[in-house]
Coordinates of C-alpha atoms and ligand atoms in Angstrom, one line a residue:
M1 CA -175.7 -121.8 -106.9
T2 CA -178.7 -120.5 -105.3
K3 CA -181.6 -120.2 -107.9
I4 CA -184.4 -117.7 -107.8
L5 CA -187.4 -117.2 -110.0
I6 CA -188.5 -113.7 -110.3
I7 CA -192.1 -113.3 -111.6
Y8 CA -192.9 -109.9 -112.9
T9 CA -196.6 -109.0 -112.7
G10 CA -196.4 -105.2 -113.1
G11 CA -197.0 -102.3 -110.6
T12 CA -195.3 -99.0 -110.1
I13 CA -191.8 -100.7 -109.7
G14 CA -191.7 -101.2 -113.5
M15 CA -193.9 -98.3 -114.6
V16 CA -193.0 -95.4 -117.1
N17 CA -194.7 -92.1 -117.8
D18 CA -197.0 -92.4 -120.8
P19 CA -195.6 -90.1 -123.4
D20 CA -199.0 -88.8 -124.5
N21 CA -200.5 -88.1 -121.2
G22 CA -197.9 -88.6 -118.5
M23 CA -200.0 -91.2 -116.6
L24 CA -198.1 -94.1 -115.0
I25 CA -198.3 -97.3 -117.1
P26 CA -196.8 -100.7 -116.6
F27 CA -193.7 -101.5 -118.8
D28 CA -191.4 -104.5 -119.5
F29 CA -188.8 -106.1 -117.3
E30 CA -186.0 -105.2 -119.5
Q31 CA -186.1 -101.6 -118.1
I32 CA -186.1 -103.0 -114.5
K33 CA -183.0 -104.9 -115.4
N34 CA -181.3 -101.9 -116.9
N35 CA -181.9 -99.8 -113.9
V36 CA -180.5 -102.4 -111.6
P37 CA -177.0 -103.3 -112.9
E38 CA -176.6 -104.7 -109.3
L39 CA -178.6 -107.7 -110.3
S40 CA -175.7 -109.3 -112.3
R41 CA -173.5 -108.9 -109.2
L42 CA -175.6 -110.9 -107.1
N43 CA -174.3 -114.4 -106.6
Y44 CA -177.4 -116.2 -107.6
H45 CA -178.8 -117.8 -110.6
L46 CA -181.9 -115.6 -111.6
D47 CA -184.6 -116.4 -114.1
V48 CA -187.4 -114.1 -115.0
H49 CA -191.0 -114.9 -115.9
S50 CA -192.7 -111.9 -117.1
F51 CA -196.4 -111.6 -117.3
E52 CA -198.0 -110.6 -120.7
P53 CA -199.4 -108.0 -120.5
V54 CA -198.0 -106.5 -117.3
L55 CA -200.6 -105.2 -114.9
D56 CA -201.6 -102.4 -112.5
S57 CA -202.4 -104.6 -109.5
S58 CA -206.0 -102.9 -109.3
N59 CA -206.7 -105.5 -112.2
M60 CA -205.6 -108.6 -110.3
S61 CA -208.3 -111.3 -109.9
P62 CA -208.5 -114.9 -108.4
E63 CA -207.8 -116.2 -111.9
I64 CA -204.5 -114.5 -112.0
W65 CA -203.7 -115.5 -108.5
K66 CA -204.3 -119.0 -109.6
T67 CA -201.9 -118.4 -112.6
L68 CA -199.2 -117.2 -110.0
A69 CA -199.6 -120.2 -107.7
E70 CA -199.3 -122.6 -110.6
L71 CA -196.2 -120.9 -111.5
V72 CA -194.7 -121.3 -108.1
Y73 CA -196.0 -124.9 -108.0
S74 CA -194.6 -125.9 -111.3
N75 CA -191.2 -124.4 -110.6
Y76 CA -191.1 -125.5 -106.9
D77 CA -188.4 -128.0 -107.2
A78 CA -186.2 -126.1 -109.6
Y79 CA -185.7 -122.9 -107.4
D80 CA -184.8 -122.1 -104.0
G81 CA -187.1 -119.3 -103.7
F82 CA -189.5 -116.8 -105.5
V83 CA -189.8 -113.2 -105.7
I84 CA -193.0 -111.8 -107.1
L85 CA -192.9 -108.2 -108.4
H86 CA -196.4 -106.7 -108.0
G87 CA -198.2 -103.4 -107.6
S88 CA -198.7 -102.3 -103.9
D89 CA -202.5 -101.6 -104.3
T90 CA -203.6 -105.2 -104.0
M91 CA -200.3 -106.8 -103.0
A92 CA -201.8 -107.8 -99.6
F93 CA -204.7 -109.7 -101.2
T94 CA -202.4 -111.5 -103.6
A95 CA -200.0 -112.5 -100.7
S96 CA -203.0 -113.8 -98.6
A97 CA -204.6 -115.7 -101.5
L98 CA -201.4 -117.4 -102.4
S99 CA -200.7 -118.4 -98.7
F100 CA -204.0 -120.3 -98.9
M101 CA -203.4 -121.7 -102.3
L102 CA -199.9 -123.1 -101.4
E103 CA -200.3 -125.5 -98.5
N104 CA -197.2 -126.8 -96.9
L105 CA -195.1 -124.3 -98.5
G106 CA -191.4 -125.0 -97.5
K107 CA -189.7 -122.2 -99.5
P108 CA -189.9 -118.4 -99.6
V109 CA -192.3 -116.6 -101.8
V110 CA -191.5 -112.8 -101.2
L111 CA -193.9 -110.2 -102.9
T112 CA -192.3 -106.7 -103.3
G113 CA -192.8 -103.6 -105.4
S114 CA -192.1 -99.9 -104.8
Q115 CA -193.9 -96.5 -104.4
L116 CA -191.7 -94.9 -107.0
P117 CA -190.8 -96.3 -110.3
I118 CA -187.5 -98.0 -110.7
G119 CA -186.4 -95.4 -113.3
Q120 CA -186.8 -92.4 -110.9
I121 CA -183.8 -91.3 -108.9
R122 CA -185.3 -91.4 -105.5
T123 CA -186.8 -94.7 -106.1
D124 CA -187.3 -97.2 -103.3
A125 CA -187.6 -100.1 -106.0
K126 CA -183.8 -101.1 -105.9
E127 CA -183.5 -101.8 -102.2
N128 CA -186.8 -103.6 -102.1
L129 CA -185.8 -105.9 -105.1
I130 CA -182.4 -106.6 -103.9
T131 CA -183.3 -107.4 -100.3
A132 CA -186.4 -109.4 -101.3
L133 CA -183.9 -111.5 -103.4
E134 CA -181.6 -111.9 -100.4
I135 CA -184.5 -113.0 -98.2
A136 CA -185.7 -115.5 -100.9
A137 CA -182.0 -117.0 -101.0
T138 CA -181.5 -117.1 -97.1
K139 CA -181.0 -120.5 -95.7
E140 CA -180.2 -122.1 -92.3
D141 CA -178.9 -125.7 -92.1
G142 CA -179.9 -126.3 -95.9
K143 CA -183.6 -125.1 -95.4
A144 CA -185.2 -121.9 -96.3
L145 CA -185.3 -119.5 -93.3
V146 CA -188.7 -118.1 -94.2
P147 CA -190.9 -120.7 -95.7
E148 CA -193.7 -118.4 -96.1
V149 CA -195.6 -116.1 -98.5
C150 CA -194.4 -112.8 -97.4
I151 CA -194.1 -109.1 -98.4
Y152 CA -191.0 -107.1 -98.2
F153 CA -191.2 -103.3 -98.2
D154 CA -189.2 -100.5 -97.0
A155 CA -186.7 -102.6 -94.7
Q156 CA -189.6 -104.7 -93.3
L157 CA -190.7 -108.3 -93.8
F158 CA -194.3 -109.0 -93.1
R159 CA -196.4 -112.3 -93.0
G160 CA -198.4 -112.0 -96.3
N161 CA -201.6 -112.7 -94.9
R162 CA -201.2 -110.2 -92.0
S163 CA -200.4 -107.2 -94.1
I164 CA -202.4 -104.3 -95.3
K165 CA -201.5 -101.5 -97.6
Y166 CA -201.3 -98.6 -95.0
N167 CA -199.8 -95.5 -96.6
I168 CA -200.0 -94.0 -100.2
E169 CA -197.3 -91.3 -99.6
K170 CA -194.5 -92.9 -97.6
F171 CA -192.0 -95.8 -98.6
E172 CA -193.4 -97.6 -95.7
A173 CA -196.5 -98.7 -97.6
F174 CA -197.3 -101.8 -95.5
R175 CA -198.1 -102.6 -92.0
S176 CA -198.9 -105.7 -90.0
P177 CA -200.9 -104.4 -87.1
N178 CA -201.6 -107.7 -85.5
Y179 CA -198.5 -109.5 -86.0
S180 CA -194.8 -109.1 -85.6
L181 CA -192.4 -108.5 -88.3
L182 CA -190.8 -111.5 -89.7
A183 CA -187.4 -109.7 -90.4
E184 CA -186.0 -106.2 -90.6
A185 CA -183.2 -105.0 -92.9
G186 CA -180.6 -102.7 -91.6
V187 CA -176.8 -103.0 -91.8
H188 CA -177.8 -106.9 -91.1
L189 CA -180.8 -108.8 -92.3
Q190 CA -182.3 -109.6 -88.8
F191 CA -184.8 -112.5 -88.9
H192 CA -187.4 -112.8 -86.0
K193 CA -187.4 -116.6 -86.0
N194 CA -189.9 -117.2 -83.4
Y195 CA -192.5 -115.6 -85.5
I196 CA -191.7 -117.4 -88.7
L197 CA -193.8 -120.6 -89.8
D198 CA -191.9 -124.0 -89.3
T199 CA -190.8 -125.9 -92.3
P200 CA -193.7 -128.3 -93.1
E201 CA -193.1 -132.0 -93.0
E202 CA -195.5 -132.7 -95.9
S203 CA -195.1 -131.7 -99.5
L204 CA -196.5 -128.7 -101.3
K205 CA -200.1 -129.0 -102.2
L206 CA -201.8 -126.7 -104.7
R207 CA -205.5 -125.7 -104.1
T208 CA -206.8 -123.0 -106.6
N209 CA -210.4 -123.4 -106.6
F210 CA -211.8 -120.1 -105.2
N211 CA -215.5 -118.9 -104.8
S212 CA -215.5 -115.3 -104.9
N213 CA -219.2 -114.9 -104.4
I214 CA -218.9 -112.6 -101.2
G215 CA -220.8 -109.7 -100.0
V216 CA -219.1 -106.9 -97.7
L217 CA -221.5 -105.1 -95.3
K218 CA -219.5 -102.3 -93.7
L219 CA -221.5 -100.8 -90.9
Y220 CA -221.9 -97.0 -90.1
P221 CA -224.4 -95.2 -87.8
G222 CA -227.4 -94.4 -89.7
I223 CA -227.1 -97.4 -92.2
T224 CA -230.5 -98.0 -93.8
P225 CA -232.4 -101.4 -94.1
Q226 CA -232.1 -100.8 -98.0
A227 CA -228.3 -100.7 -97.7
V228 CA -228.3 -103.8 -95.4
L229 CA -230.9 -105.8 -97.3
A230 CA -229.0 -105.3 -100.6
I231 CA -226.4 -107.5 -99.2
T232 CA -228.2 -109.8 -96.8
E233 CA -230.9 -110.8 -99.4
S234 CA -228.6 -110.9 -102.3
K235 CA -227.4 -114.2 -103.8
V236 CA -223.9 -114.2 -102.2
D237 CA -222.6 -117.3 -100.4
A238 CA -220.9 -115.5 -97.7
I239 CA -221.0 -112.1 -96.0
I240 CA -218.1 -110.1 -94.4
L241 CA -219.6 -107.9 -91.7
E242 CA -217.1 -104.9 -91.0
T243 CA -218.2 -104.1 -87.4
F244 CA -217.4 -101.5 -84.8
G245 CA -214.6 -101.9 -82.1
S246 CA -214.4 -105.4 -80.8
G247 CA -217.2 -106.8 -83.3
N248 CA -220.2 -104.6 -82.2
T249 CA -223.2 -103.7 -84.3
T250 CA -226.5 -101.8 -83.9
T251 CA -229.0 -103.9 -82.0
A252 CA -231.9 -102.7 -84.0
E253 CA -234.4 -105.5 -84.4
W254 CA -234.7 -105.1 -88.3
F255 CA -230.9 -105.4 -88.7
L256 CA -230.5 -108.4 -86.4
D257 CA -233.5 -110.1 -88.2
S258 CA -231.8 -109.5 -91.5
L259 CA -228.7 -111.3 -90.3
K260 CA -230.7 -114.1 -89.0
E261 CA -232.4 -114.8 -92.2
A262 CA -229.1 -114.6 -94.1
I263 CA -227.8 -117.3 -91.8
A264 CA -230.6 -119.3 -92.1
K265 CA -230.1 -119.3 -95.8
D266 CA -226.6 -120.8 -95.2
K267 CA -224.7 -117.7 -95.9
I268 CA -221.3 -117.9 -93.9
T269 CA -221.1 -114.7 -92.0
V270 CA -217.9 -113.4 -90.6
D271 CA -217.5 -110.4 -88.2
I272 CA -214.2 -108.5 -88.5
S273 CA -213.5 -105.1 -86.9
Q274 CA -213.3 -101.8 -88.8
C275 CA -210.3 -101.2 -86.4
K276 CA -207.0 -102.3 -87.7
K277 CA -205.4 -103.3 -84.4
G278 CA -206.8 -105.9 -82.0
S279 CA -209.3 -108.8 -82.1
V280 CA -213.0 -109.3 -82.3
Q281 CA -214.5 -110.5 -79.2
L282 CA -218.1 -111.7 -79.6
G283 CA -220.1 -111.5 -76.5
R284 CA -217.8 -108.9 -74.7
Y285 CA -220.6 -106.2 -75.1
E286 CA -224.4 -106.6 -75.3
T287 CA -224.1 -105.1 -78.9
S288 CA -222.3 -108.3 -80.1
R289 CA -224.2 -110.9 -77.8
E290 CA -226.9 -111.7 -80.2
L291 CA -224.5 -112.0 -83.2
Q292 CA -222.6 -114.8 -81.4
Q293 CA -225.9 -116.4 -80.5
M294 CA -227.3 -116.5 -84.0
G295 CA -224.2 -118.1 -85.5
I296 CA -222.0 -115.2 -86.8
L297 CA -218.4 -116.3 -87.0
S298 CA -215.6 -114.6 -85.3
G299 CA -212.8 -113.2 -87.6
Y300 CA -210.8 -112.5 -84.7
D301 CA -207.7 -110.4 -85.8
L302 CA -208.0 -111.1 -89.5
T303 CA -207.3 -108.4 -92.0
F304 CA -209.9 -107.6 -94.6
E305 CA -207.6 -108.9 -97.2
A306 CA -207.2 -112.1 -95.5
T307 CA -210.9 -112.5 -94.7
V308 CA -211.7 -112.0 -98.3
T309 CA -209.2 -114.6 -99.5
K310 CA -209.8 -117.1 -96.8
L311 CA -213.6 -117.2 -97.5
M312 CA -212.9 -117.6 -101.2
F313 CA -210.5 -120.4 -100.5
V314 CA -212.6 -122.3 -97.9
M315 CA -215.8 -121.9 -99.8
G316 CA -213.9 -123.4 -102.9
L317 CA -212.9 -126.5 -101.0
G318 CA -216.6 -127.7 -101.4
L319 CA -216.9 -128.9 -97.9
P320 CA -220.2 -129.3 -95.8
I321 CA -221.1 -125.8 -94.4
E322 CA -220.2 -126.6 -90.8
E323 CA -216.8 -127.7 -91.7
S324 CA -216.2 -124.5 -93.7
K325 CA -217.5 -122.6 -90.7
K326 CA -214.9 -124.2 -88.4
L327 CA -212.0 -123.6 -90.8
M328 CA -213.0 -120.0 -90.9
E329 CA -212.3 -119.6 -87.1
K330 CA -209.2 -121.6 -87.2
S331 CA -205.5 -120.5 -88.1
L332 CA -204.7 -122.1 -91.3
R333 CA -201.5 -120.3 -92.3
G334 CA -200.9 -118.2 -89.3
E335 CA -203.4 -115.6 -90.5
L336 CA -205.3 -115.3 -87.2
T337 CA -204.9 -115.5 -83.4
S338 CA -208.0 -116.9 -81.8
E339 CA -206.7 -116.8 -78.1
Ligands
LIG401 N1 -201.3 -98.8 -108.9 C1 -200.0 -99.3 -108.6 C2 -200.3 -101.0 -108.7 O1 -200.7 -101.4 -107.6 C3 -199.4 -99.0 -107.3 C4 -198.2 -99.6 -106.8 O2 -197.6 -100.5 -107.6 O3 -197.8 -99.2 -105.9 O4 -200.1 -101.7 -109.5

């Protein structure tokens, strides 16, 4: 019988209204189970590991990502797939982080959650949970069909490190602007096999050492030297530059000088766009030419979530800085397209 481990971290899916003030707070897995009697009709062996305490995902951290990755790693041989129930707010960060921590993943790790708690009549939780389990169980020729960390939400399966939380209101909470869906659920589960990673030849490796000492500099017209220097002169080890369009910034001398100084101090600086769709192209406009010349790295079409977690991961490997820089511009888990 197919065996799946459900890891319940918290999130709206299992929340209930606090009787004192009506606010949504995380609650235990029992009430998820009670609300989905269909679970016992699935032809899988399901085990549940519940976090204690359960969390709103705004309280996620690299430490908890590590716990999650270790849970998958230590149970890897015993299960065919993993479903992680998680709040949607930071699900894309967790999915990206896990994709880097779990190298040579050959089994599905499907994150899901919901926009409405499972106890509410119009909830999206049941479909999300049941289909996530089906995806985690799907095999072809004895191999998992989706050997990736992915997010399943509102009938769509996304590569985890390509996804972003896009909508607070609609059931379609996620999008993957720069990568095709991995699967769609209608009457049938339709897998887009050309876009799914191949099963790795080597065995699973766990790498959980993350360095989270990162600064983020989001540009806007009128940004002041104080705001820029607060990041570039700080003690961070890396800077994410969120730029305009295809990677452009102001060409004001004070601004470019502050970046040059940061780079001279070995701060890894990555340029990603504030636009959600498309790729950074350094040197396309005059307003990005100097960035390229001074050694700012292109984040290409990375999401913000993947950039943050990839930097933490790469810096945690403890490699010489030039090697770390090379890894940042290379696809490690299908998170970017550089050509
Ligand atoms: N605040 C919740 C969380 O991320 C939202 C959700 O689950 O959708 O835990």
